[in-house]
Short mmCIF file of N, CA, C and O in Angstrom, two decimals:
data_model
loop_
_atom_site.label_atom_id
_atom_site.label_comp_id
_atom_site.label_asym_id
_atom_site.label_seq_id
_atom_site.Cartn_x
_atom_site.Cartn_y
_atom_site.Cartn_z
N MET K 258 72.73 113.46 -19.68
CA MET K 258 72.58 114.89 -19.55
C MET K 258 73.54 115.58 -20.52
O MET K 258 74.67 115.14 -20.69
N LYS K 259 73.08 116.64 -21.12
CA LYS K 259 73.91 117.49 -21.97
C LYS K 259 74.16 118.79 -21.24
O LYS K 259 73.28 119.30 -20.56
N ILE K 260 75.36 119.32 -21.40
CA ILE K 260 75.71 120.59 -20.77
C ILE K 260 75.90 121.63 -21.87
O ILE K 260 76.67 121.42 -22.80
N LEU K 261 75.19 122.74 -21.75
CA LEU K 261 75.31 123.86 -22.68
C LEU K 261 76.12 124.96 -22.00
O LEU K 261 75.73 125.45 -20.94
N VAL K 262 77.24 125.32 -22.60
CA VAL K 262 78.11 126.36 -22.04
C VAL K 262 78.17 127.53 -23.00
O VAL K 262 78.75 127.41 -24.09
N PRO K 263 77.59 128.67 -22.64
CA PRO K 263 77.72 129.86 -23.49
C PRO K 263 79.11 130.46 -23.32
O PRO K 263 79.61 130.55 -22.20
N VAL K 264 79.75 130.83 -24.41
CA VAL K 264 81.07 131.46 -24.35
C VAL K 264 81.03 132.76 -25.14
O VAL K 264 80.28 132.90 -26.10
N LYS K 265 81.85 133.71 -24.71
CA LYS K 265 81.87 135.02 -25.36
C LYS K 265 83.29 135.36 -25.80
O LYS K 265 84.26 135.05 -25.12
N ARG K 266 83.35 136.01 -26.94
CA ARG K 266 84.62 136.47 -27.50
C ARG K 266 84.87 137.88 -26.97
O ARG K 266 84.05 138.78 -27.15
N VAL K 267 86.00 138.06 -26.29
CA VAL K 267 86.33 139.36 -25.70
C VAL K 267 87.77 139.72 -26.05
O VAL K 267 88.54 138.89 -26.54
N VAL K 268 88.16 140.94 -25.75
CA VAL K 268 89.54 141.37 -25.92
C VAL K 268 90.41 140.56 -24.97
O VAL K 268 90.07 140.37 -23.81
N ASP K 269 91.53 140.06 -25.47
CA ASP K 269 92.44 139.26 -24.66
C ASP K 269 92.85 140.03 -23.41
O ASP K 269 93.10 141.23 -23.46
N ALA K 270 92.96 139.33 -22.30
CA ALA K 270 93.27 139.96 -21.02
C ALA K 270 94.67 140.57 -21.00
O ALA K 270 94.94 141.47 -20.20
N ASN K 271 95.56 140.12 -21.86
CA ASN K 271 96.93 140.63 -21.89
C ASN K 271 97.11 141.85 -22.79
O ASN K 271 98.21 142.37 -22.92
N VAL K 272 96.02 142.29 -23.43
CA VAL K 272 96.08 143.42 -24.35
C VAL K 272 95.61 144.69 -23.63
O VAL K 272 94.63 144.67 -22.90
N LYS K 273 96.34 145.78 -23.85
CA LYS K 273 95.93 147.06 -23.28
C LYS K 273 94.80 147.62 -24.14
O LYS K 273 94.96 147.82 -25.34
N VAL K 274 93.66 147.89 -23.53
CA VAL K 274 92.47 148.37 -24.23
C VAL K 274 92.59 149.87 -24.46
O VAL K 274 92.99 150.62 -23.57
N ARG K 275 92.23 150.31 -25.70
CA ARG K 275 92.24 151.73 -26.04
C ARG K 275 90.82 152.18 -26.34
O ARG K 275 90.07 151.47 -27.00
N VAL K 276 90.49 153.38 -25.89
CA VAL K 276 89.18 153.97 -26.15
C VAL K 276 89.22 154.62 -27.53
O VAL K 276 90.24 155.20 -27.93
N LYS K 277 88.11 154.52 -28.26
CA LYS K 277 88.01 155.16 -29.58
C LYS K 277 88.16 156.67 -29.44
O LYS K 277 87.90 157.23 -28.37
N ALA K 278 88.53 157.32 -30.54
CA ALA K 278 88.74 158.77 -30.53
C ALA K 278 87.47 159.53 -30.15
O ALA K 278 87.54 160.56 -29.49
N ASP K 279 86.29 159.00 -30.54
CA ASP K 279 85.04 159.68 -30.21
C ASP K 279 84.58 159.41 -28.78
O ASP K 279 83.61 159.98 -28.31
N GLY K 280 85.28 158.52 -28.07
CA GLY K 280 84.96 158.22 -26.68
C GLY K 280 83.73 157.36 -26.49
O GLY K 280 83.24 157.21 -25.38
N LEU K 281 83.22 156.76 -27.57
CA LEU K 281 81.98 155.99 -27.48
C LEU K 281 82.17 154.48 -27.57
O LEU K 281 81.24 153.76 -27.89
N GLY K 282 83.34 154.01 -27.30
CA GLY K 282 83.55 152.58 -27.36
C GLY K 282 85.02 152.22 -27.25
O GLY K 282 85.88 153.07 -27.02
N VAL K 283 85.30 150.96 -27.47
CA VAL K 283 86.66 150.43 -27.38
C VAL K 283 87.15 150.15 -28.79
O VAL K 283 86.42 149.63 -29.63
N GLU K 284 88.40 150.47 -29.04
CA GLU K 284 89.02 150.20 -30.34
C GLU K 284 89.25 148.70 -30.49
O GLU K 284 89.98 148.10 -29.70
N LEU K 285 88.60 148.09 -31.49
CA LEU K 285 88.70 146.65 -31.69
C LEU K 285 89.48 146.26 -32.94
O LEU K 285 89.74 145.08 -33.16
N ALA K 286 89.88 147.24 -33.74
CA ALA K 286 90.63 146.94 -34.95
C ALA K 286 92.04 146.48 -34.58
O ALA K 286 92.72 147.11 -33.77
N ASN K 287 92.48 145.38 -35.16
CA ASN K 287 93.82 144.82 -34.93
C ASN K 287 94.09 144.52 -33.46
O ASN K 287 95.20 144.72 -32.98
N VAL K 288 93.08 144.07 -32.74
CA VAL K 288 93.23 143.71 -31.34
C VAL K 288 93.03 142.21 -31.20
O VAL K 288 92.11 141.65 -31.79
N LYS K 289 93.90 141.57 -30.43
CA LYS K 289 93.78 140.13 -30.22
C LYS K 289 92.56 139.83 -29.36
O LYS K 289 92.35 140.44 -28.31
N MET K 290 91.75 138.87 -29.81
CA MET K 290 90.55 138.48 -29.08
C MET K 290 90.74 137.07 -28.53
O MET K 290 91.52 136.28 -29.07
N ALA K 291 90.02 136.75 -27.47
CA ALA K 291 90.12 135.43 -26.84
C ALA K 291 88.81 135.10 -26.14
O ALA K 291 87.89 135.92 -26.09
N MET K 292 88.73 133.90 -25.60
CA MET K 292 87.54 133.49 -24.85
C MET K 292 87.57 134.19 -23.49
O MET K 292 88.63 134.34 -22.87
N ASN K 293 86.41 134.62 -23.04
CA ASN K 293 86.28 135.21 -21.72
C ASN K 293 86.86 134.23 -20.69
O ASN K 293 86.51 133.06 -20.70
N PRO K 294 87.76 134.68 -19.81
CA PRO K 294 88.39 133.76 -18.85
C PRO K 294 87.38 133.01 -17.96
O PRO K 294 87.59 131.85 -17.62
N PHE K 295 86.29 133.66 -17.61
CA PHE K 295 85.28 133.00 -16.78
C PHE K 295 84.54 131.92 -17.57
O PHE K 295 84.17 130.88 -17.02
N ASP K 296 84.36 132.14 -18.86
CA ASP K 296 83.75 131.12 -19.72
C ASP K 296 84.69 129.93 -19.88
O ASP K 296 84.26 128.78 -19.95
N GLU K 297 85.99 130.21 -19.92
CA GLU K 297 86.98 129.14 -20.00
C GLU K 297 86.90 128.25 -18.75
O GLU K 297 86.96 127.02 -18.84
N ILE K 298 86.71 128.86 -17.60
CA ILE K 298 86.55 128.11 -16.35
C ILE K 298 85.28 127.26 -16.42
O ILE K 298 85.27 126.10 -15.97
N ALA K 299 84.21 127.80 -17.00
CA ALA K 299 82.95 127.05 -17.13
C ALA K 299 83.12 125.84 -18.03
O ALA K 299 82.59 124.75 -17.74
N VAL K 300 83.88 125.99 -19.12
CA VAL K 300 84.13 124.85 -20.01
C VAL K 300 84.94 123.78 -19.28
O VAL K 300 84.64 122.59 -19.36
N GLU K 301 85.94 124.20 -18.52
CA GLU K 301 86.75 123.25 -17.76
C GLU K 301 85.90 122.49 -16.74
O GLU K 301 86.05 121.28 -16.56
N GLU K 302 84.99 123.19 -16.08
CA GLU K 302 84.12 122.52 -15.10
C GLU K 302 83.18 121.55 -15.78
O GLU K 302 82.92 120.45 -15.27
N ALA K 303 82.67 121.92 -16.94
CA ALA K 303 81.81 121.01 -17.71
C ALA K 303 82.58 119.75 -18.08
O ALA K 303 82.04 118.63 -18.03
N LEU K 304 83.84 119.91 -18.44
CA LEU K 304 84.68 118.75 -18.77
C LEU K 304 84.88 117.85 -17.55
O LEU K 304 84.86 116.62 -17.67
N ARG K 305 85.05 118.45 -16.39
CA ARG K 305 85.18 117.65 -15.15
C ARG K 305 83.90 116.86 -14.88
O ARG K 305 83.95 115.70 -14.48
N ILE K 306 82.76 117.49 -15.09
CA ILE K 306 81.48 116.81 -14.87
C ILE K 306 81.34 115.65 -15.85
O ILE K 306 80.91 114.56 -15.47
N LYS K 307 81.75 115.87 -17.09
CA LYS K 307 81.67 114.80 -18.08
C LYS K 307 82.61 113.65 -17.73
O LYS K 307 82.24 112.47 -17.83
N GLU K 308 83.82 113.98 -17.31
CA GLU K 308 84.78 112.95 -16.92
C GLU K 308 84.31 112.14 -15.72
O GLU K 308 84.65 110.97 -15.59
N ALA K 309 83.50 112.76 -14.86
CA ALA K 309 82.95 112.07 -13.70
C ALA K 309 81.79 111.16 -14.09
O ALA K 309 81.25 110.43 -13.25
N GLY K 310 81.38 111.20 -15.35
CA GLY K 310 80.31 110.33 -15.82
C GLY K 310 78.91 110.87 -15.59
O GLY K 310 77.94 110.15 -15.76
N LYS K 311 78.80 112.15 -15.25
CA LYS K 311 77.49 112.73 -14.97
C LYS K 311 76.88 113.42 -16.19
O LYS K 311 75.75 113.89 -16.12
N ALA K 312 77.64 113.52 -17.28
CA ALA K 312 77.14 114.16 -18.50
C ALA K 312 77.63 113.36 -19.71
O ALA K 312 78.67 112.72 -19.65
N GLU K 313 76.85 113.44 -20.78
CA GLU K 313 77.19 112.71 -21.99
C GLU K 313 77.85 113.60 -23.03
O GLU K 313 78.68 113.14 -23.81
N GLU K 314 77.45 114.88 -23.07
CA GLU K 314 77.90 115.75 -24.14
C GLU K 314 78.02 117.19 -23.64
O GLU K 314 77.21 117.65 -22.85
N ILE K 315 79.05 117.88 -24.14
CA ILE K 315 79.24 119.29 -23.83
C ILE K 315 79.11 120.08 -25.13
O ILE K 315 79.79 119.81 -26.11
N ILE K 316 78.19 121.04 -25.10
CA ILE K 316 77.92 121.87 -26.27
C ILE K 316 78.25 123.31 -25.90
O ILE K 316 77.74 123.82 -24.90
N VAL K 317 79.12 123.94 -26.68
CA VAL K 317 79.41 125.36 -26.44
C VAL K 317 78.68 126.18 -27.48
O VAL K 317 78.51 125.75 -28.63
N VAL K 318 78.20 127.34 -27.08
CA VAL K 318 77.46 128.21 -27.99
C VAL K 318 77.97 129.64 -27.83
O VAL K 318 78.30 130.07 -26.72
N SER K 319 78.09 130.33 -28.96
CA SER K 319 78.50 131.72 -28.94
C SER K 319 77.59 132.51 -29.87
O SER K 319 77.16 131.99 -30.91
N ILE K 320 77.32 133.73 -29.50
CA ILE K 320 76.47 134.62 -30.29
C ILE K 320 77.34 135.81 -30.70
O ILE K 320 77.84 136.52 -29.84
N GLY K 321 77.54 135.96 -32.00
CA GLY K 321 78.38 137.06 -32.44
C GLY K 321 78.76 136.95 -33.90
O GLY K 321 78.15 136.20 -34.66
N PRO K 322 79.81 137.67 -34.30
CA PRO K 322 80.23 137.67 -35.71
C PRO K 322 80.92 136.36 -36.09
O PRO K 322 81.20 135.51 -35.25
N GLN K 323 81.21 136.23 -37.37
CA GLN K 323 81.87 135.03 -37.89
C GLN K 323 83.19 134.74 -37.17
O GLN K 323 83.56 133.58 -36.98
N GLN K 324 83.88 135.78 -36.74
CA GLN K 324 85.17 135.60 -36.07
C GLN K 324 85.04 134.87 -34.73
O GLN K 324 86.03 134.39 -34.18
N ALA K 325 83.84 134.75 -34.19
CA ALA K 325 83.63 134.03 -32.93
C ALA K 325 83.91 132.54 -33.08
O ALA K 325 84.01 131.83 -32.09
N GLN K 326 84.06 132.08 -34.32
CA GLN K 326 84.41 130.68 -34.55
C GLN K 326 85.73 130.32 -33.87
O GLN K 326 85.91 129.21 -33.41
N GLU K 327 86.66 131.28 -33.82
CA GLU K 327 87.94 131.05 -33.17
C GLU K 327 87.74 130.67 -31.70
O GLU K 327 88.40 129.77 -31.19
N THR K 328 86.83 131.36 -31.04
CA THR K 328 86.54 131.07 -29.64
C THR K 328 85.93 129.69 -29.50
O THR K 328 86.29 128.94 -28.59
N LEU K 329 85.03 129.34 -30.41
CA LEU K 329 84.43 128.01 -30.37
C LEU K 329 85.46 126.92 -30.63
O LEU K 329 85.43 125.86 -30.00
N ARG K 330 86.39 127.18 -31.53
CA ARG K 330 87.45 126.21 -31.81
C ARG K 330 88.32 126.00 -30.58
O ARG K 330 88.78 124.88 -30.31
N THR K 331 88.56 127.06 -29.82
CA THR K 331 89.32 126.93 -28.58
C THR K 331 88.60 126.00 -27.62
O THR K 331 89.22 125.13 -27.01
N ALA K 332 87.29 126.17 -27.49
CA ALA K 332 86.50 125.30 -26.60
C ALA K 332 86.51 123.86 -27.09
O ALA K 332 86.59 122.92 -26.29
N LEU K 333 86.42 123.67 -28.41
CA LEU K 333 86.48 122.31 -28.96
C LEU K 333 87.86 121.68 -28.69
O LEU K 333 87.95 120.49 -28.38
N ALA K 334 88.91 122.49 -28.78
CA ALA K 334 90.25 121.99 -28.49
C ALA K 334 90.40 121.62 -27.02
O ALA K 334 91.17 120.71 -26.69
N MET K 335 89.67 122.29 -26.15
CA MET K 335 89.71 121.96 -24.73
C MET K 335 89.03 120.63 -24.44
O MET K 335 89.30 120.00 -23.44
N GLY K 336 88.09 120.22 -25.33
CA GLY K 336 87.42 118.94 -25.14
C GLY K 336 85.92 118.96 -25.31
O GLY K 336 85.27 117.94 -25.11
N ALA K 337 85.34 120.10 -25.66
CA ALA K 337 83.89 120.15 -25.90
C ALA K 337 83.55 119.28 -27.10
O ALA K 337 84.37 119.07 -27.99
N ASP K 338 82.33 118.74 -27.11
CA ASP K 338 81.91 117.83 -28.17
C ASP K 338 81.36 118.54 -29.41
O ASP K 338 81.62 118.11 -30.53
N ARG K 339 80.57 119.59 -29.20
CA ARG K 339 79.96 120.31 -30.31
C ARG K 339 80.02 121.80 -30.04
O ARG K 339 80.12 122.23 -28.89
N ALA K 340 79.89 122.57 -31.12
CA ALA K 340 79.87 124.03 -31.00
C ALA K 340 78.79 124.59 -31.91
O ALA K 340 78.58 124.09 -33.01
N ILE K 341 78.12 125.62 -31.43
CA ILE K 341 77.07 126.29 -32.20
C ILE K 341 77.39 127.77 -32.23
O ILE K 341 77.64 128.39 -31.18
N LEU K 342 77.40 128.35 -33.43
CA LEU K 342 77.59 129.78 -33.59
C LEU K 342 76.29 130.39 -34.09
O LEU K 342 75.80 130.02 -35.15
N VAL K 343 75.72 131.30 -33.32
CA VAL K 343 74.56 132.08 -33.75
C VAL K 343 75.15 133.37 -34.29
O VAL K 343 75.59 134.23 -33.53
N LYS K 344 75.19 133.47 -35.61
CA LYS K 344 75.90 134.56 -36.25
C LYS K 344 75.04 135.83 -36.31
O LYS K 344 73.91 135.81 -36.77
N THR K 345 75.62 136.92 -35.81
CA THR K 345 75.00 138.24 -35.89
C THR K 345 76.10 139.28 -35.86
O THR K 345 77.10 139.11 -35.15
N ASP K 346 75.94 140.34 -36.61
CA ASP K 346 76.91 141.43 -36.61
C ASP K 346 76.45 142.59 -35.74
O ASP K 346 77.15 143.58 -35.61
N GLU K 347 75.28 142.45 -35.13
CA GLU K 347 74.75 143.50 -34.27
C GLU K 347 75.19 143.28 -32.84
O GLU K 347 75.52 142.18 -32.44
N GLN K 348 75.18 144.37 -32.06
CA GLN K 348 75.45 144.25 -30.64
C GLN K 348 74.28 143.51 -29.99
O GLN K 348 73.12 143.82 -30.26
N THR K 349 74.57 142.55 -29.15
CA THR K 349 73.51 141.80 -28.49
C THR K 349 73.38 142.24 -27.04
O THR K 349 74.37 142.34 -26.32
N GLU K 350 72.17 142.53 -26.65
CA GLU K 350 71.87 142.91 -25.28
C GLU K 350 71.57 141.64 -24.47
O GLU K 350 71.21 140.61 -25.04
N PRO K 351 71.69 141.69 -23.15
CA PRO K 351 71.48 140.50 -22.33
C PRO K 351 70.14 139.79 -22.55
O PRO K 351 70.09 138.56 -22.60
N LEU K 352 69.06 140.54 -22.70
CA LEU K 352 67.76 139.92 -22.91
C LEU K 352 67.74 139.18 -24.24
O LEU K 352 67.22 138.07 -24.34
N GLY K 353 68.34 139.77 -25.27
CA GLY K 353 68.42 139.11 -26.58
C GLY K 353 69.23 137.83 -26.50
O GLY K 353 68.88 136.82 -27.11
N VAL K 354 70.33 137.86 -25.76
CA VAL K 354 71.16 136.67 -25.59
C VAL K 354 70.37 135.58 -24.88
O VAL K 354 70.40 134.41 -25.28
N ALA K 355 69.64 135.95 -23.85
CA ALA K 355 68.82 134.97 -23.10
C ALA K 355 67.77 134.33 -24.01
O ALA K 355 67.56 133.12 -23.94
N LYS K 356 67.14 135.12 -24.85
CA LYS K 356 66.13 134.58 -25.76
C LYS K 356 66.75 133.62 -26.79
O LYS K 356 66.19 132.59 -27.09
N VAL K 357 67.94 133.97 -27.29
CA VAL K 357 68.62 133.10 -28.23
C VAL K 357 69.01 131.79 -27.56
O VAL K 357 68.83 130.71 -28.11
N LEU K 358 69.56 131.87 -26.35
CA LEU K 358 69.95 130.66 -25.63
C LEU K 358 68.75 129.79 -25.32
O LEU K 358 68.85 128.56 -25.37
N LYS K 359 67.61 130.41 -25.03
CA LYS K 359 66.39 129.63 -24.80
C LYS K 359 66.03 128.86 -26.06
O LYS K 359 65.63 127.70 -26.01
N GLY K 360 66.18 129.51 -27.21
CA GLY K 360 65.87 128.85 -28.48
C GLY K 360 66.82 127.71 -28.81
O GLY K 360 66.45 126.72 -29.40
N VAL K 361 68.06 127.87 -28.42
CA VAL K 361 69.06 126.83 -28.67
C VAL K 361 68.76 125.65 -27.78
O VAL K 361 68.82 124.51 -28.17
#
């Protein structure tokens, strides 16, 4: 069995988030980014399943800009076997993410 774990790049939990001057979003310039903490838990659980002998391979996938490679590298450092980056510079909506994951 192979385990596919989607991971998302988000603002680090230890960083204070600032709203943009126009009030239409979050200021992301010069902000530290990290893996979503809940996704990190999912990767850890996948590793436990693999260590128990119930899975052969753990594949992490992220949909986003080129900088999302950092998040994938974190998952690989945790013990994932492969990583896939679906590169896009556009905002992805949940339905779009689901369709991409189906394709992967």
